[in-house]
């Protein structure tokens, strides 16, 4: 009577190929565990170093390295099975392994480039040094794009596809693709123009007098730019639009302007000169006003109900909140100057002249 508790032949490892497969799987599992343990230890050591290179290297290589170990181990197992059970399917395992290794290397490089750029930006920010976020983003995207393109070409070469034929086909088909995706290409080159000319950067406040676009730039991609409006709504602008759009960048202003018109009563005509001199003196001595810039205080025109004085000057600050505080202080002090000279601010008035009839007309 056969032993019902006996193990099947494929579990008894009585065949050499079974032993080889078992050893390969155990070895692969062991090496993957060692790689993971070494990665964690290196990660702990990297935290105590002042540079970001080792952190980026450890975090970027951890997953791809483990996947590469399993690819190599499973490829060896497949080779053993192919020797025992020949099949055309196993003959493609080497190509699959090579493709997987190339993709793992590209995975590592893409992550490494991204983390290096982010680490550099964080390091500059912690030191309080200025850096161009837009340029760093463009450099990171360009390098990752190069890695992806090279990886695709290597994968095609590994699969037996002629690179020369692909490039030739790309040149012929590029015309058709260009017509079909002209908007996409226009946005791409518009983004490239932004990265090269840098009319604005991430964090800048921009606006367009031609379109209802105003807000803070949050993100610049190859296809579109995301702007956060002052009402906190996101605005997505295709990059191609910036090649023909007039864009103002108030974030790069050197000063903020105060331009006001102060009206005095016609009854205070004899005090206009003194008020003008007093306001000019106040502005020249004001600590928040840049007297080296254009400063104009002049009697400007005879208004409908006032004698108008033009006040034109610039503040040191460009911050919106601080500017509003400076402007308020200047307006209040101008009112004090007017009051100190015994004059009053004018407001819209009308004088009505009534012509009474003479006695002869009344009698008749």
Short mmCIF file of C-alpha atoms in Angstrom, two decimals:
data_model
loop_
_atom_site.label_atom_id
_atom_site.label_comp_id
_atom_site.label_asym_id
_atom_site.label_seq_id
_atom_site.Cartn_x
_atom_site.Cartn_y
_atom_site.Cartn_z
CA UNK A 1 0.00 0.00 0.00
CA UNK A 2 1.59 3.31 -0.98
CA UNK A 3 2.38 5.78 1.77
CA UNK A 4 -0.27 8.48 1.59
CA UNK A 5 1.86 10.80 3.70
CA UNK A 6 4.81 10.73 1.29
CA UNK A 7 5.77 14.09 -0.28
CA UNK A 8 5.51 14.54 -4.04
CA UNK A 9 8.71 14.12 -6.02
CA UNK A 10 9.04 17.84 -6.81
CA UNK A 11 9.09 18.62 -3.06
CA UNK A 12 11.69 16.07 -2.09
CA UNK A 13 14.50 17.87 -3.98
CA UNK A 14 15.84 14.57 -5.19
CA UNK A 15 16.77 16.07 -8.56
CA UNK A 16 19.88 18.30 -8.92
CA UNK A 17 17.93 21.01 -10.76
CA UNK A 18 15.49 21.21 -7.86
CA UNK A 19 18.32 21.70 -5.42
CA UNK A 20 19.82 24.38 -7.66
CA UNK A 21 16.53 26.27 -7.86
CA UNK A 22 16.04 26.07 -4.10
CA UNK A 23 19.55 27.36 -3.48
CA UNK A 24 19.09 30.17 -5.97
CA UNK A 25 15.84 31.30 -4.34
CA UNK A 26 17.35 31.15 -0.86
CA UNK A 27 20.45 33.03 -2.05
CA UNK A 28 18.32 35.68 -3.79
CA UNK A 29 16.20 36.16 -0.67
CA UNK A 30 19.34 36.40 1.47
CA UNK A 31 21.07 38.91 -0.80
CA UNK A 32 17.90 41.04 -1.08
CA UNK A 33 17.68 41.06 2.72
CA UNK A 34 21.33 42.05 3.04
CA UNK A 35 20.84 44.86 0.52
CA UNK A 36 17.81 46.12 2.44
CA UNK A 37 19.67 45.94 5.78
CA UNK A 38 22.72 47.71 4.34
CA UNK A 39 20.47 50.39 2.88
CA UNK A 40 18.84 51.06 6.25
CA UNK A 41 22.22 51.24 7.99
CA UNK A 42 23.55 53.64 5.38
CA UNK A 43 20.41 55.72 5.77
CA UNK A 44 21.04 56.08 9.50
CA UNK A 45 24.65 57.06 8.91
CA UNK A 46 23.64 59.53 6.19
CA UNK A 47 21.39 61.41 8.62
CA UNK A 48 24.44 62.44 10.64
CA UNK A 49 26.34 63.93 7.70
CA UNK A 50 25.96 67.58 6.61
CA UNK A 51 25.62 66.81 2.89
CA UNK A 52 22.54 65.70 0.96
CA UNK A 53 24.43 63.53 -1.54
CA UNK A 54 24.55 60.43 0.63
CA UNK A 55 20.88 60.77 1.61
CA UNK A 56 19.89 61.07 -2.06
CA UNK A 57 22.08 58.11 -3.01
CA UNK A 58 20.70 55.85 -0.27
CA UNK A 59 17.04 56.68 -0.82
CA UNK A 60 17.30 56.46 -4.61
CA UNK A 61 19.20 53.15 -4.70
CA UNK A 62 17.26 51.20 -2.04
CA UNK A 63 14.28 49.97 -4.09
CA UNK A 64 16.02 49.65 -7.48
CA UNK A 65 18.86 47.61 -5.92
CA UNK A 66 16.46 45.12 -4.35
CA UNK A 67 14.52 44.77 -7.60
CA UNK A 68 17.77 44.19 -9.51
CA UNK A 69 18.74 41.39 -7.09
CA UNK A 70 15.41 39.66 -7.67
CA UNK A 71 15.69 40.12 -11.45
CA UNK A 72 19.10 38.44 -11.49
CA UNK A 73 17.97 35.66 -9.15
CA UNK A 74 14.79 34.88 -11.08
CA UNK A 75 16.73 34.97 -14.35
CA UNK A 76 19.10 32.28 -12.99
CA UNK A 77 16.12 30.23 -11.86
CA UNK A 78 14.58 30.54 -15.33
CA UNK A 79 17.88 29.44 -16.89
CA UNK A 80 17.86 26.32 -14.72
CA UNK A 81 14.28 25.53 -15.70
CA UNK A 82 15.14 26.05 -19.35
CA UNK A 83 17.88 23.44 -19.14
CA UNK A 84 15.48 20.95 -17.58
CA UNK A 85 12.40 21.89 -19.59
CA UNK A 86 13.49 23.57 -22.84
CA UNK A 87 10.93 26.08 -24.05
CA UNK A 88 11.19 29.11 -26.39
CA UNK A 89 9.63 31.24 -23.68
CA UNK A 90 12.68 30.83 -21.43
CA UNK A 91 14.96 32.04 -24.21
CA UNK A 92 13.50 35.54 -23.83
CA UNK A 93 14.28 35.71 -20.14
CA UNK A 94 17.72 37.24 -20.73
CA UNK A 95 16.22 40.09 -22.74
CA UNK A 96 13.58 40.66 -20.06
CA UNK A 97 16.30 40.68 -17.40
CA UNK A 98 18.39 43.20 -19.32
CA UNK A 99 15.40 45.45 -19.89
CA UNK A 100 14.56 45.25 -16.22
CA UNK A 101 18.12 46.16 -15.23
CA UNK A 102 18.10 49.16 -17.57
CA UNK A 103 14.77 50.34 -16.15
CA UNK A 104 16.05 49.91 -12.59
CA UNK A 105 19.13 51.97 -13.42
CA UNK A 106 16.94 54.67 -14.97
CA UNK A 107 14.68 54.53 -11.90
CA UNK A 108 17.70 55.11 -9.68
CA UNK A 109 19.07 57.99 -11.78
CA UNK A 110 15.72 59.79 -12.02
CA UNK A 111 15.21 59.60 -8.26
CA UNK A 112 18.82 60.57 -7.58
CA UNK A 113 18.67 63.67 -9.79
CA UNK A 114 15.37 64.78 -8.25
CA UNK A 115 16.61 64.35 -4.67
CA UNK A 116 19.94 66.04 -5.38
CA UNK A 117 18.23 69.15 -6.76
CA UNK A 118 15.73 69.22 -3.88
CA UNK A 119 18.53 68.77 -1.36
CA UNK A 120 20.53 71.61 -2.90
CA UNK A 121 17.50 73.92 -2.78
CA UNK A 122 16.84 72.98 0.87
CA UNK A 123 20.48 73.57 1.74
CA UNK A 124 20.46 77.03 0.13
CA UNK A 125 17.20 77.88 1.90
CA UNK A 126 18.57 76.84 5.30
CA UNK A 127 21.66 78.97 4.75
CA UNK A 128 19.52 81.93 3.81
CA UNK A 129 21.17 82.24 0.40
CA UNK A 130 19.31 83.27 -2.72
CA UNK A 131 18.68 80.69 -5.43
CA UNK A 132 16.56 80.50 -8.54
CA UNK A 133 13.85 77.87 -7.97
CA UNK A 134 12.73 78.06 -11.59
CA UNK A 135 16.21 77.28 -12.92
CA UNK A 136 16.62 74.36 -10.53
CA UNK A 137 13.26 72.92 -11.57
CA UNK A 138 14.17 73.28 -15.24
CA UNK A 139 17.55 71.60 -14.71
CA UNK A 140 15.95 68.74 -12.78
CA UNK A 141 13.30 68.13 -15.45
CA UNK A 142 15.83 68.32 -18.27
CA UNK A 143 18.23 65.81 -16.69
CA UNK A 144 15.41 63.39 -15.89
CA UNK A 145 14.11 63.71 -19.44
CA UNK A 146 17.57 62.86 -20.78
CA UNK A 147 17.72 59.78 -18.53
CA UNK A 148 14.29 58.62 -19.72
CA UNK A 149 15.16 59.10 -23.42
CA UNK A 150 18.47 57.26 -23.08
CA UNK A 151 16.77 54.44 -21.18
CA UNK A 152 14.14 54.06 -23.91
CA UNK A 153 16.81 53.91 -26.62
CA UNK A 154 18.83 51.31 -24.67
CA UNK A 155 15.69 49.22 -24.08
CA UNK A 156 14.87 49.29 -27.79
CA UNK A 157 18.43 48.30 -28.62
CA UNK A 158 18.22 45.46 -26.09
CA UNK A 159 15.03 44.19 -27.69
CA UNK A 160 16.74 44.11 -31.08
CA UNK A 161 15.16 47.23 -32.52
CA UNK A 162 17.48 49.24 -34.77
CA UNK A 163 18.11 52.67 -33.25
CA UNK A 164 18.94 54.10 -36.66
CA UNK A 165 15.60 52.95 -38.00
CA UNK A 166 13.81 54.44 -35.02
CA UNK A 167 15.53 57.79 -35.50
CA UNK A 168 14.75 57.74 -39.23
CA UNK A 169 11.13 56.88 -38.54
CA UNK A 170 11.05 59.62 -35.94
CA UNK A 171 12.31 62.14 -38.45
CA UNK A 172 9.67 61.18 -40.99
CA UNK A 173 6.87 60.92 -38.47
CA UNK A 174 7.97 64.05 -36.64
CA UNK A 175 6.31 66.24 -39.27
CA UNK A 176 2.96 64.50 -38.86
CA UNK A 177 3.28 64.53 -35.09
CA UNK A 178 4.21 68.20 -35.19
CA UNK A 179 1.01 69.09 -37.03
CA UNK A 180 -1.08 66.90 -34.76
CA UNK A 181 0.45 68.19 -31.55
CA UNK A 182 1.30 71.77 -32.48
CA UNK A 183 -0.42 73.16 -29.37
CA UNK A 184 1.50 70.77 -27.15
CA UNK A 185 4.77 71.72 -28.84
CA UNK A 186 3.91 75.40 -28.59
CA UNK A 187 3.37 75.00 -24.85
CA UNK A 188 6.65 73.07 -24.56
CA UNK A 189 8.67 75.78 -26.30
CA UNK A 190 6.77 78.43 -24.34
CA UNK A 191 7.89 76.72 -21.13
CA UNK A 192 11.44 76.56 -22.49
CA UNK A 193 11.29 80.30 -23.17
CA UNK A 194 10.19 80.94 -19.59
CA UNK A 195 13.08 78.85 -18.25
CA UNK A 196 15.63 80.62 -20.48
CA UNK A 197 14.41 84.23 -20.34
CA UNK A 198 13.01 84.00 -16.81
CA UNK A 199 10.47 86.85 -17.02
CA UNK A 200 9.12 85.47 -13.74
CA UNK A 201 9.91 82.72 -11.28
CA UNK A 202 8.05 80.62 -8.73
CA UNK A 203 6.81 82.91 -5.96
CA UNK A 204 6.58 86.04 -8.13
CA UNK A 205 3.44 88.15 -8.31
CA UNK A 206 2.55 88.67 -11.97
CA UNK A 207 -0.37 90.16 -13.89
CA UNK A 208 -1.39 90.77 -17.46
CA UNK A 209 -3.20 93.94 -18.55
CA UNK A 210 -4.55 92.05 -21.58
CA UNK A 211 -6.09 89.11 -19.71
CA UNK A 212 -7.76 88.61 -16.35
CA UNK A 213 -4.59 87.03 -14.98
CA UNK A 214 -3.12 88.17 -11.68
CA UNK A 215 -1.64 86.24 -8.80
CA UNK A 216 1.39 84.42 -7.44
CA UNK A 217 3.25 81.87 -9.58
CA UNK A 218 3.13 78.46 -7.86
CA UNK A 219 4.46 76.03 -10.44
CA UNK A 220 5.96 76.13 -13.93
CA UNK A 221 5.77 72.91 -15.93
CA UNK A 222 6.64 72.17 -19.54
CA UNK A 223 2.98 72.52 -20.57
CA UNK A 224 1.37 75.10 -18.31
CA UNK A 225 1.97 77.52 -15.46
CA UNK A 226 -0.14 77.46 -12.30
CA UNK A 227 -0.91 80.85 -10.76
CA UNK A 228 -2.69 81.32 -7.45
CA UNK A 229 -5.05 84.29 -7.66
CA UNK A 230 -5.51 86.68 -4.75
CA UNK A 231 -8.93 85.12 -4.20
CA UNK A 232 -7.02 81.81 -3.71
CA UNK A 233 -8.38 80.27 -6.92
CA UNK A 234 -5.82 78.46 -9.12
CA UNK A 235 -5.30 79.81 -12.64
CA UNK A 236 -3.80 77.44 -15.24
CA UNK A 237 -2.18 79.29 -18.14
CA UNK A 238 -0.77 77.43 -21.20
CA UNK A 239 2.89 78.36 -21.62
CA UNK A 240 2.37 79.20 -25.29
CA UNK A 241 0.31 82.21 -24.19
CA UNK A 242 3.33 83.85 -22.56
CA UNK A 243 5.16 84.11 -25.90
CA UNK A 244 2.67 86.76 -27.10
CA UNK A 245 1.25 88.07 -23.83
CA UNK A 246 2.38 91.24 -22.06
CA UNK A 247 3.23 90.26 -18.49
CA UNK A 248 3.94 92.64 -15.62
CA UNK A 249 6.08 91.43 -12.72
CA UNK A 250 5.40 93.72 -9.74
CA UNK A 251 7.52 91.45 -7.53
CA UNK A 252 10.63 92.89 -9.17
CA UNK A 253 9.69 96.54 -8.66
CA UNK A 254 12.34 98.68 -6.96
CA UNK A 255 9.89 101.11 -5.28
CA UNK A 256 6.18 101.69 -4.82
CA UNK A 257 4.60 104.91 -6.00
CA UNK A 258 2.30 107.28 -4.14
CA UNK A 259 0.31 109.50 -6.52
CA UNK A 260 -2.43 111.60 -4.95
CA UNK A 261 -4.26 114.85 -5.64
CA UNK A 262 -5.02 117.13 -2.68
CA UNK A 263 -7.76 119.73 -3.20
CA UNK A 264 -7.91 123.01 -1.24
CA UNK A 265 -10.84 125.42 -1.13
CA UNK A 266 -10.81 128.43 -3.44
CA UNK A 267 -11.07 130.53 -0.27
CA UNK A 268 -7.57 129.27 0.69
CA UNK A 269 -5.86 130.47 -2.48
CA UNK A 270 -3.40 132.60 -0.51
CA UNK A 271 -2.27 129.52 1.47
CA UNK A 272 -1.57 127.19 -1.48
CA UNK A 273 2.15 128.03 -1.78
CA UNK A 274 2.75 127.48 1.94
CA UNK A 275 0.87 124.16 1.93
CA UNK A 276 2.88 122.96 -1.11
CA UNK A 277 6.16 123.86 0.60
CA UNK A 278 5.07 122.18 3.83
CA UNK A 279 4.07 118.92 2.13
CA UNK A 280 7.33 118.84 0.16
CA UNK A 281 9.37 119.38 3.33
CA UNK A 282 7.44 116.64 5.12
CA UNK A 283 8.05 114.13 2.32
CA UNK A 284 11.77 114.95 2.05
CA UNK A 285 12.24 114.24 5.75
CA UNK A 286 9.95 111.20 5.92
CA UNK A 287 12.06 108.05 6.66
CA UNK A 288 9.90 105.78 4.47
CA UNK A 289 10.08 108.05 1.39
CA UNK A 290 13.03 107.74 -1.02
CA UNK A 291 13.89 111.38 -1.73
CA UNK A 292 16.48 110.30 -4.32
CA UNK A 293 13.63 109.29 -6.61
CA UNK A 294 11.23 111.63 -8.39
CA UNK A 295 9.41 113.80 -5.83
CA UNK A 296 6.79 116.24 -7.09
CA UNK A 297 4.57 118.53 -5.00
CA UNK A 298 3.03 121.24 -7.16
CA UNK A 299 -0.15 123.25 -7.56
CA UNK A 300 -1.47 121.40 -10.55
CA UNK A 301 -4.82 122.73 -11.75
CA UNK A 302 -7.94 124.73 -11.01
CA UNK A 303 -10.55 122.10 -10.36
CA UNK A 304 -14.32 122.40 -10.54
CA UNK A 305 -14.52 123.08 -6.80
CA UNK A 306 -10.93 122.90 -5.57
CA UNK A 307 -7.35 124.04 -6.07
CA UNK A 308 -5.63 120.75 -6.88
CA UNK A 309 -2.11 119.91 -5.63
CA UNK A 310 -0.32 116.94 -7.22
CA UNK A 311 1.72 114.76 -4.85
CA UNK A 312 4.03 112.26 -6.56
CA UNK A 313 6.69 110.26 -4.69
CA UNK A 314 8.11 106.77 -4.09
CA UNK A 315 8.48 104.64 -0.96
CA UNK A 316 11.48 102.55 0.04
CA UNK A 317 9.38 99.46 0.71
CA UNK A 318 7.81 97.31 -1.99
CA UNK A 319 5.83 95.09 0.39
CA UNK A 320 2.12 95.67 -0.12
CA UNK A 321 1.13 95.71 3.57
CA UNK A 322 4.02 97.97 4.60
CA UNK A 323 3.28 100.27 1.66
CA UNK A 324 -0.31 100.71 2.79
CA UNK A 325 0.88 101.72 6.26
CA UNK A 326 3.35 104.23 4.79
CA UNK A 327 0.71 105.67 2.47
CA UNK A 328 -1.71 106.11 5.36
CA UNK A 329 0.92 107.94 7.40
CA UNK A 330 1.75 110.23 4.46
CA UNK A 331 -1.93 111.08 3.85
CA UNK A 332 -2.50 111.86 7.52
CA UNK A 333 0.56 114.10 7.69
CA UNK A 334 -0.52 115.94 4.53
CA UNK A 335 -3.83 116.66 6.26
CA UNK A 336 -1.93 117.95 9.28
CA UNK A 337 0.12 120.28 7.05
CA UNK A 338 -3.05 121.66 5.50
CA UNK A 339 -4.63 122.24 8.91
CA UNK A 340 -1.43 123.79 10.31
CA UNK A 341 -1.57 126.54 7.67
CA UNK A 342 -5.19 127.36 8.38
CA UNK A 343 -6.50 125.85 5.15
CA UNK A 344 -9.17 123.22 4.59
CA UNK A 345 -9.58 120.34 2.21
CA UNK A 346 -12.17 120.97 -0.47
CA UNK A 347 -15.13 118.83 -1.30
CA UNK A 348 -17.53 119.10 -4.26
CA UNK A 349 -19.65 122.23 -3.87
CA UNK A 350 -21.93 124.37 -6.05
CA UNK A 351 -22.63 128.08 -5.78
CA UNK A 352 -26.10 129.19 -6.84
CA UNK A 353 -26.52 132.77 -8.06
CA UNK A 354 -30.16 133.98 -7.96
CA UNK A 355 -30.95 137.10 -10.00
CA UNK A 356 -33.89 139.01 -8.50
CA UNK A 357 -36.11 141.12 -10.79
CA UNK A 358 -35.93 144.94 -10.34
CA UNK A 359 -38.76 147.08 -8.97
CA UNK A 360 -40.04 148.13 -12.42
CA UNK A 361 -40.50 144.55 -13.50
CA UNK A 362 -42.28 143.76 -10.25
CA UNK A 363 -44.64 146.68 -10.68
CA UNK A 364 -45.60 145.58 -14.16
#
